[in-house]
Amino acid sequence: MNRPTTDHAALADKFNENEPRVNWHDETLWWVRAKRDRQAWSIPEWEQLRETASQIKLNVLGNLHDYLIQFEQQAQQNGAVVHWAADAAEHNRIVTEILKKHDVKRMVKSKSMLTEECHLNPHLQANGIEVIDTDLGERIVQLAEEPPSHIVLPCIHKKKEEIGELFHEHLGTPAGNADPQFLTAAARQHLRKEFLQSKAAITGVNFAVAETGEMVVCTNEGNADMGAHLADVHIACMGIEKIIPQRKHLGVFLRLLARSATGQPITTYSSHFRQPAPGRELHIVIVDNGRSRQLGREDFRNSLKCIRCGACMNTCPVYRRSGGHSYHTAVAGPIGSILAPNLDMRDYADLPFASTLCGSCSNVCPVKIDIHQQLYKWRQVLVQEGHTSGMKTAGMKMMNAVLSKPGNYKKAGKMGRWVLRAFPGMVNNRFNPWFKQREMPAPPAQSFSEWYAQQQSTKK
Amino acid sequence: MTIKIATTVKVGLFIPCYIDQFYPQVGIATLQLLQKLGCEVEYPQGQTCCGQPMANSGYEHLTHQCNSLFVRNFAAYDYIVGPSGSCVLHIKEHLHDPAHEPAAAGIRERIYELTAFLTDILKVTALPARFPHKVGLHQSCHGQRGLGLAQMSELVAAPFSKPEQLLRMVAGLELVELDRKDECCGFGGTFCVTEEAVSVKMGKDRVTDHVKHGAEVITGTDVSCLMHMEGILRRQHQPVKVMHIAEILNQQIP
Amino acid sequence: MSSREQILAAVKKNQPDTAALPSLQGLAGDMPSTPEAYRKVLESLGGSLFEITDAAQVPALLAQHYPHLERVVFADDKREWVNEDPHRLENVDMAVVTGQWGVAENGAIWLTENDIAVRVLPFICQHLAIILPRERILATMHNAYEKIGAPQTGFGVFIAGPSKTADIEQSLVLGAHGAKSLVVFVLG
């Protein structure tokens, strides 16, 4: 078998060992989905807004080359230093060099899924630079030495008691205190110290405007701003697909982003960084890491429209019941399952199959990515490219042999139903995954086609 | 009782393989219902499967023979009607036959899921049916989101539901409200065995929603979803029954 | 070939045919731009709102509603604090700034570097007050970007409510890293 030894199904199986916890995870995220619905319904033009956003992003994909150059020129005129990274390793190297040049040993970073994708933190650590994640959820998973399980709600898999324990151990809060208000206040105090001491700050980028060379960063906590405005050096890391054409298009995306993500009308802070403050440095690292390759895949390029709201995760019935870590990639859930195979087909061959193709993801997507259609198409590609087990292929060929010939089908059906009736134990056993928690359908003596043939002959 | 429609339409009855083998009563109810509504119905013998189980597993390239067979069986009919949103959607989206592409395209146009055929083509406004029970409607995803049988909870749009519209014509039937009116049940084709844990958990949660709201019968437009939920209900020894919507719409008034 | 050239060449080769940009007309619908509509949303975000007729009313109202303020900074009163090391603004209890535009649909207020004097001010202060002229409340973000136009300064921000987080079990907590509370004074 070509698949990784621990795939989504196995990890999800483990996640499901604790059913009350699965219920809790599912209900928490469903609640976020319900909040999103309320916000969507507050805007009568919601569907038009989604369509507009999708079209703007389509325009971006078709003009990305020119927009990137325009953005670079504007950003340089604004006084920013622009770097280009072909892959994760180059991104990490560029960031490390900037930090080393300024002799930074410890620094703050606000949320950036790109730096997760590039595994920046371990790289910096190996170079003697300590990174403090400042988004509360990211700080929590960092203390727990885990990756985020959700792109917007990084510690959605953690219970407050577990967070209380972590804070007790790392931040010295009283044992047993798991009050969110109290724990947030403790984190505020702890992280204020970091903000005040950091000479450098890394942020992600939500939108990069080609027309103005500015970058918009959205947070609720204010951590990106606290970091960037207090540090001498601000490093903003962005994928090439973060570009939007003009400033006025921000109106469309800022209306959609937070409503889709967490069901709030807008994030508390939508910060527009254009020029470095006097005496400060602003570095922008533009990263490809497979994106230009995905751009060339006609069936999958629309995945680059993604604005990382996480709505597809919150609505996904599979994500809610398998947890983000089951996807073993930086971006989990439906969108992650269509992005990851582009990065590595072999490692992520399981992900497009971790879906029922129910289509809810495509319906909530604020930029109308046809996510479930792309999951279907990735399955075809992965099979064609040989990233599937020989056993499965053999099974499918056998299925085809039965189903493509009416004679074989009739014989097999009759035989199958007879076996089920005569020897139910042959099917109803622990080797049949259906039977583990479900009864098999009761096999009738006569199929529909047999019944129909009988009816027709009695008529005659 | 026969309801007259303007011109008799010739319907090719498409009975998906697992219905043929395991749920013949659904095929029978579909046939009788269509006949009752004035259609001339034929079931082409020699039909097997739409090819979806292979295609959804990534083996669409193996489905050519199934496709050719389907085209051969159904090209001649005014309409092709099947009691499964999922299989109908698969045909609509993926039926191709290089040797007979115009015929394949015609089938993709003229194939209907049963309830949509009833509401949109036959324009049924009354049904001679009675079913005095509390019924929970499971909105199967491929029918709902794929074929647009009902408004989807994710979209800001006017509410409608073709299956619900029909169920409301059945005397004595009481539809129960659900907490999550269109969440997936977790069947998902081969997903139900390859992702057994999540599949079952999704099914259990759907079943719980129906039971909690007092459904005596769970119905829907897809037997695959119902088979999955029935398997869970029976394992849990729940008294709740599962019936395809055709079986309910075909209930006689005594 | 540098990474820059390499990336740009790959993008050029792989990008699809260009598609026209859509019109943004008709997206704003008929959403209200009234102070009442603005208040409703702001309060849902955990902010509070007072209607005033004169900016001179602000100090008294602050004293009444925030009795324990020690250090209060007015952004348009650019005294020596503007030249301080911004890190020292950490002990500002209340910052009072004047906003340019308010957005009724989401409670956001647009501020630029000119309005806040020091970039970190509205984030590092413990509490934030924004004075917003009544006629500067707009319906939606589309209206806001029309008014704002091209960037005039190096930094600008929409602020909607106090800093907050729901990262711990989705329990909403006000006061994450930025201001713990936001009070808006609608003037006029």
PDB file of C-alpha atoms in Angstrom, chain A residues 8-9 12-13 16 19 22-23 26-27 30 33 36 40-41 46-47 50 317-318 320-322 353-360 363-364 373 376 379-380 383-384 388 392-393 396 399-400 403-406 409-410 413 417 420 433-442 444 446-449 451-453, chain B residues 13 15 17 20-24 27-28 31 41-43 45-49 53-62 65-66 69 90 93-94 141-142 145 151-157 180 183-184 186-188 190-202 204-205 227-228 231-232 234-235:
ATOM      1  CA  HIS A   8      -7.408   9.957   8.047  1.00  0.00           C
ATOM      2  CA  ALA A   9      -9.613   6.921   8.594  1.00  0.00           C
ATOM      3  CA  ALA A  12     -10.581   9.498  12.899  1.00  0.00           C
ATOM      4  CA  ASP A  13     -11.278   6.042  14.270  1.00  0.00           C
ATOM      5  CA  ASN A  16     -14.127   8.481  17.801  1.00  0.00           C
ATOM      6  CA  GLU A  19     -17.962   9.635  21.824  1.00  0.00           C
ATOM      7  CA  VAL A  22     -16.867  13.878  19.546  1.00  0.00           C
ATOM      8  CA  ASN A  23     -20.335  15.200  20.406  1.00  0.00           C
ATOM      9  CA  ASP A  26     -19.340  18.519  16.699  1.00  0.00           C
ATOM     10  CA  GLU A  27     -21.746  20.713  18.626  1.00  0.00           C
ATOM     11  CA  TRP A  30     -22.078  23.395  14.511  1.00  0.00           C
ATOM     12  CA  ARG A  33     -21.887  27.269  11.549  1.00  0.00           C
ATOM     13  CA  ARG A  36     -22.430  32.033  10.239  1.00  0.00           C
ATOM     14  CA  ALA A  40     -25.335  35.461   6.090  1.00  0.00           C
ATOM     15  CA  TRP A  41     -29.094  35.941   6.414  1.00  0.00           C
ATOM     16  CA  TRP A  46     -25.291  37.485   0.392  1.00  0.00           C
ATOM     17  CA  GLU A  47     -25.295  35.173  -2.625  1.00  0.00           C
ATOM     18  CA  ARG A  50     -20.221  35.475  -2.844  1.00  0.00           C
ATOM     19  CA  PRO A 317     -19.924  16.697   9.048  1.00  0.00           C
ATOM     20  CA  VAL A 318     -16.763  14.635   8.641  1.00  0.00           C
ATOM     21  CA  ARG A 320     -16.641  17.905  12.993  1.00  0.00           C
ATOM     22  CA  ARG A 321     -16.525  14.201  13.803  1.00  0.00           C
ATOM     23  CA  SER A 322     -12.913  13.481  13.042  1.00  0.00           C
ATOM     24  CA  PHE A 353     -11.536  10.243   0.282  1.00  0.00           C
ATOM     25  CA  ALA A 354     -12.247  11.634   3.762  1.00  0.00           C
ATOM     26  CA  SER A 355     -15.551  13.046   2.569  1.00  0.00           C
ATOM     27  CA  THR A 356     -19.056  11.917   1.702  1.00  0.00           C
ATOM     28  CA  LEU A 357     -19.169  14.523  -1.109  1.00  0.00           C
ATOM     29  CA  CYS A 358     -22.223  16.014   0.584  1.00  0.00           C
ATOM     30  CA  GLY A 359     -21.480  19.427  -0.910  1.00  0.00           C
ATOM     31  CA  SER A 360     -22.106  21.578   2.152  1.00  0.00           C
ATOM     32  CA  ASN A 363     -22.312  26.035  -0.384  1.00  0.00           C
ATOM     33  CA  VAL A 364     -20.767  27.908   2.542  1.00  0.00           C
ATOM     34  CA  GLN A 373     -16.332  18.565  -7.058  1.00  0.00           C
ATOM     35  CA  TYR A 376     -14.196  13.918  -6.612  1.00  0.00           C
ATOM     36  CA  ARG A 379      -9.893  10.891  -6.395  1.00  0.00           C
ATOM     37  CA  GLN A 380      -9.697  10.246 -10.129  1.00  0.00           C
ATOM     38  CA  VAL A 383      -6.093   6.594  -8.745  1.00  0.00           C
ATOM     39  CA  GLN A 384      -4.679   7.370 -12.199  1.00  0.00           C
ATOM     40  CA  THR A 388      -4.120   3.747  -4.253  1.00  0.00           C
ATOM     41  CA  LYS A 392      -8.790  -1.588  -3.963  1.00  0.00           C
ATOM     42  CA  THR A 393      -8.094  -1.539  -7.690  1.00  0.00           C
ATOM     43  CA  MET A 396     -13.090  -2.134  -8.285  1.00  0.00           C
ATOM     44  CA  MET A 399     -17.148  -4.761  -9.198  1.00  0.00           C
ATOM     45  CA  ASN A 400     -17.000  -3.478 -12.741  1.00  0.00           C
ATOM     46  CA  LEU A 403     -21.962  -4.428 -12.880  1.00  0.00           C
ATOM     47  CA  SER A 404     -21.165  -3.949 -16.537  1.00  0.00           C
ATOM     48  CA  LYS A 405     -22.678  -7.292 -17.646  1.00  0.00           C
ATOM     49  CA  PRO A 406     -26.375  -7.829 -16.911  1.00  0.00           C
ATOM     50  CA  TYR A 409     -25.038  -8.943 -12.268  1.00  0.00           C
ATOM     51  CA  LYS A 410     -28.176 -11.085 -12.085  1.00  0.00           C
ATOM     52  CA  GLY A 413     -27.193 -10.676  -7.052  1.00  0.00           C
ATOM     53  CA  ARG A 417     -28.902 -12.633  -1.505  1.00  0.00           C
ATOM     54  CA  LEU A 420     -26.966 -13.674   3.056  1.00  0.00           C
ATOM     55  CA  PRO A 433     -16.845  -2.906   8.562  1.00  0.00           C
ATOM     56  CA  TRP A 434     -20.501  -2.364   7.777  1.00  0.00           C
ATOM     57  CA  PHE A 435     -21.578  -4.920  10.360  1.00  0.00           C
ATOM     58  CA  LYS A 436     -19.400  -3.572  13.183  1.00  0.00           C
ATOM     59  CA  GLN A 437     -22.032  -1.038  14.228  1.00  0.00           C
ATOM     60  CA  ARG A 438     -24.843  -1.606  11.706  1.00  0.00           C
ATOM     61  CA  GLU A 439     -27.158  -4.467  10.724  1.00  0.00           C
ATOM     62  CA  MET A 440     -27.098  -5.664   7.132  1.00  0.00           C
ATOM     63  CA  PRO A 441     -30.263  -5.139   5.102  1.00  0.00           C
ATOM     64  CA  ALA A 442     -32.548  -8.178   5.131  1.00  0.00           C
ATOM     65  CA  PRO A 444     -35.443 -10.480  -0.045  1.00  0.00           C
ATOM     66  CA  GLN A 446     -36.921 -11.951  -5.080  1.00  0.00           C
ATOM     67  CA  SER A 447     -35.218  -8.946  -6.664  1.00  0.00           C
ATOM     68  CA  PHE A 448     -37.243  -6.187  -8.299  1.00  0.00           C
ATOM     69  CA  SER A 449     -36.283  -7.334 -11.763  1.00  0.00           C
ATOM     70  CA  TRP A 451     -40.669  -9.604  -9.627  1.00  0.00           C
ATOM     71  CA  TYR A 452     -41.143  -7.434 -12.710  1.00  0.00           C
ATOM     72  CA  ALA A 453     -40.404 -10.319 -15.086  1.00  0.00           C
TER      73      ALA A 453
ATOM     74  CA  LEU B  13     -37.920   3.092 -14.953  1.00  0.00           C
ATOM     75  CA  ILE B  15     -34.043   0.989 -10.497  1.00  0.00           C
ATOM     76  CA  CYS B  17     -28.758  -2.007  -8.302  1.00  0.00           C
ATOM     77  CA  ASP B  20     -33.207  -4.032  -7.175  1.00  0.00           C
ATOM     78  CA  GLN B  21     -31.377  -6.510  -4.947  1.00  0.00           C
ATOM     79  CA  PHE B  22     -32.297  -5.453  -1.423  1.00  0.00           C
ATOM     80  CA  TYR B  23     -35.314  -3.146  -1.561  1.00  0.00           C
ATOM     81  CA  PRO B  24     -37.602  -4.475  -4.358  1.00  0.00           C
ATOM     82  CA  GLY B  27     -39.070  -0.357  -7.027  1.00  0.00           C
ATOM     83  CA  ILE B  28     -42.596  -1.735  -6.899  1.00  0.00           C
ATOM     84  CA  LEU B  31     -43.673   1.697 -10.580  1.00  0.00           C
ATOM     85  CA  VAL B  41     -43.862   2.808 -17.483  1.00  0.00           C
ATOM     86  CA  GLU B  42     -41.381   0.250 -18.716  1.00  0.00           C
ATOM     87  CA  TYR B  43     -38.547  -1.338 -16.798  1.00  0.00           C
ATOM     88  CA  GLN B  45     -34.466  -5.603 -18.178  1.00  0.00           C
ATOM     89  CA  GLY B  46     -30.705  -5.764 -18.364  1.00  0.00           C
ATOM     90  CA  GLN B  47     -30.015  -2.604 -16.420  1.00  0.00           C
ATOM     91  CA  THR B  48     -27.443  -2.892 -13.656  1.00  0.00           C
ATOM     92  CA  CYS B  49     -25.764   0.085 -12.039  1.00  0.00           C
ATOM     93  CA  PRO B  53     -19.652   3.269  -6.643  1.00  0.00           C
ATOM     94  CA  MET B  54     -16.612   3.004  -8.917  1.00  0.00           C
ATOM     95  CA  ALA B  55     -16.540   6.651  -9.978  1.00  0.00           C
ATOM     96  CA  ASN B  56     -16.757   8.012  -6.438  1.00  0.00           C
ATOM     97  CA  SER B  57     -13.884   5.736  -5.490  1.00  0.00           C
ATOM     98  CA  GLY B  58     -11.713   7.320  -8.173  1.00  0.00           C
ATOM     99  CA  TYR B  59     -12.353   4.746 -10.885  1.00  0.00           C
ATOM    100  CA  GLU B  60     -14.560   6.715 -13.236  1.00  0.00           C
ATOM    101  CA  HIS B  61     -12.360   5.371 -16.047  1.00  0.00           C
ATOM    102  CA  LEU B  62     -13.781   1.892 -15.371  1.00  0.00           C
ATOM    103  CA  GLN B  65     -19.235  -0.259 -20.003  1.00  0.00           C
ATOM    104  CA  CYS B  66     -21.820   0.672 -17.377  1.00  0.00           C
ATOM    105  CA  LEU B  69     -25.235  -0.233 -21.065  1.00  0.00           C
ATOM    106  CA  HIS B  90     -24.338  10.622 -11.114  1.00  0.00           C
ATOM    107  CA  GLU B  93     -23.067  14.678 -14.212  1.00  0.00           C
ATOM    108  CA  HIS B  94     -21.064  11.787 -15.596  1.00  0.00           C
ATOM    109  CA  CYS B 141     -27.256  15.384  -0.049  1.00  0.00           C
ATOM    110  CA  HIS B 142     -26.955  14.422  -3.684  1.00  0.00           C
ATOM    111  CA  ARG B 145     -27.483  19.882  -3.034  1.00  0.00           C
ATOM    112  CA  GLN B 151     -33.522  24.720  -0.517  1.00  0.00           C
ATOM    113  CA  MET B 152     -30.177  24.238   1.182  1.00  0.00           C
ATOM    114  CA  SER B 153     -29.620  25.542   4.698  1.00  0.00           C
ATOM    115  CA  GLU B 154     -26.283  27.093   3.695  1.00  0.00           C
ATOM    116  CA  LEU B 155     -27.773  29.391   1.077  1.00  0.00           C
ATOM    117  CA  VAL B 156     -29.654  32.645   1.536  1.00  0.00           C
ATOM    118  CA  ALA B 157     -32.606  31.753  -0.657  1.00  0.00           C
ATOM    119  CA  ARG B 180     -30.352  19.866  11.543  1.00  0.00           C
ATOM    120  CA  GLU B 183     -26.959  17.311   7.491  1.00  0.00           C
ATOM    121  CA  CYS B 184     -25.360  14.357   5.741  1.00  0.00           C
ATOM    122  CA  GLY B 186     -22.555   9.643   6.510  1.00  0.00           C
ATOM    123  CA  PHE B 187     -23.336   6.892   4.032  1.00  0.00           C
ATOM    124  CA  GLY B 188     -21.192   8.326   1.248  1.00  0.00           C
ATOM    125  CA  THR B 190     -17.604   3.293  -0.073  1.00  0.00           C
ATOM    126  CA  PHE B 191     -17.009   5.940   2.628  1.00  0.00           C
ATOM    127  CA  CYS B 192     -19.411   3.900   4.787  1.00  0.00           C
ATOM    128  CA  VAL B 193     -16.810   1.140   5.082  1.00  0.00           C
ATOM    129  CA  THR B 194     -13.492   2.927   4.451  1.00  0.00           C
ATOM    130  CA  GLU B 195     -14.322   5.568   7.091  1.00  0.00           C
ATOM    131  CA  GLU B 196     -16.459   3.300   9.238  1.00  0.00           C
ATOM    132  CA  ALA B 197     -16.095   5.221  12.512  1.00  0.00           C
ATOM    133  CA  VAL B 198     -17.072   8.638  11.159  1.00  0.00           C
ATOM    134  CA  SER B 199     -19.738   7.182   8.886  1.00  0.00           C
ATOM    135  CA  VAL B 200     -21.450   5.415  11.766  1.00  0.00           C
ATOM    136  CA  LYS B 201     -21.160   8.419  14.045  1.00  0.00           C
ATOM    137  CA  MET B 202     -22.780  10.631  11.429  1.00  0.00           C
ATOM    138  CA  LYS B 204     -26.135   7.776  14.694  1.00  0.00           C
ATOM    139  CA  ASP B 205     -26.425  11.537  15.048  1.00  0.00           C
ATOM    140  CA  MET B 227     -30.247   1.569   4.423  1.00  0.00           C
ATOM    141  CA  HIS B 228     -27.362   3.028   6.438  1.00  0.00           C
ATOM    142  CA  GLY B 231     -28.747  -0.614   9.891  1.00  0.00           C
ATOM    143  CA  ILE B 232     -28.016   1.664  12.843  1.00  0.00           C
ATOM    144  CA  ARG B 234     -31.861  -2.034  13.977  1.00  0.00           C
ATOM    145  CA  ARG B 235     -28.581  -2.434  15.844  1.00  0.00           C
TER     146      ARG B 235
END
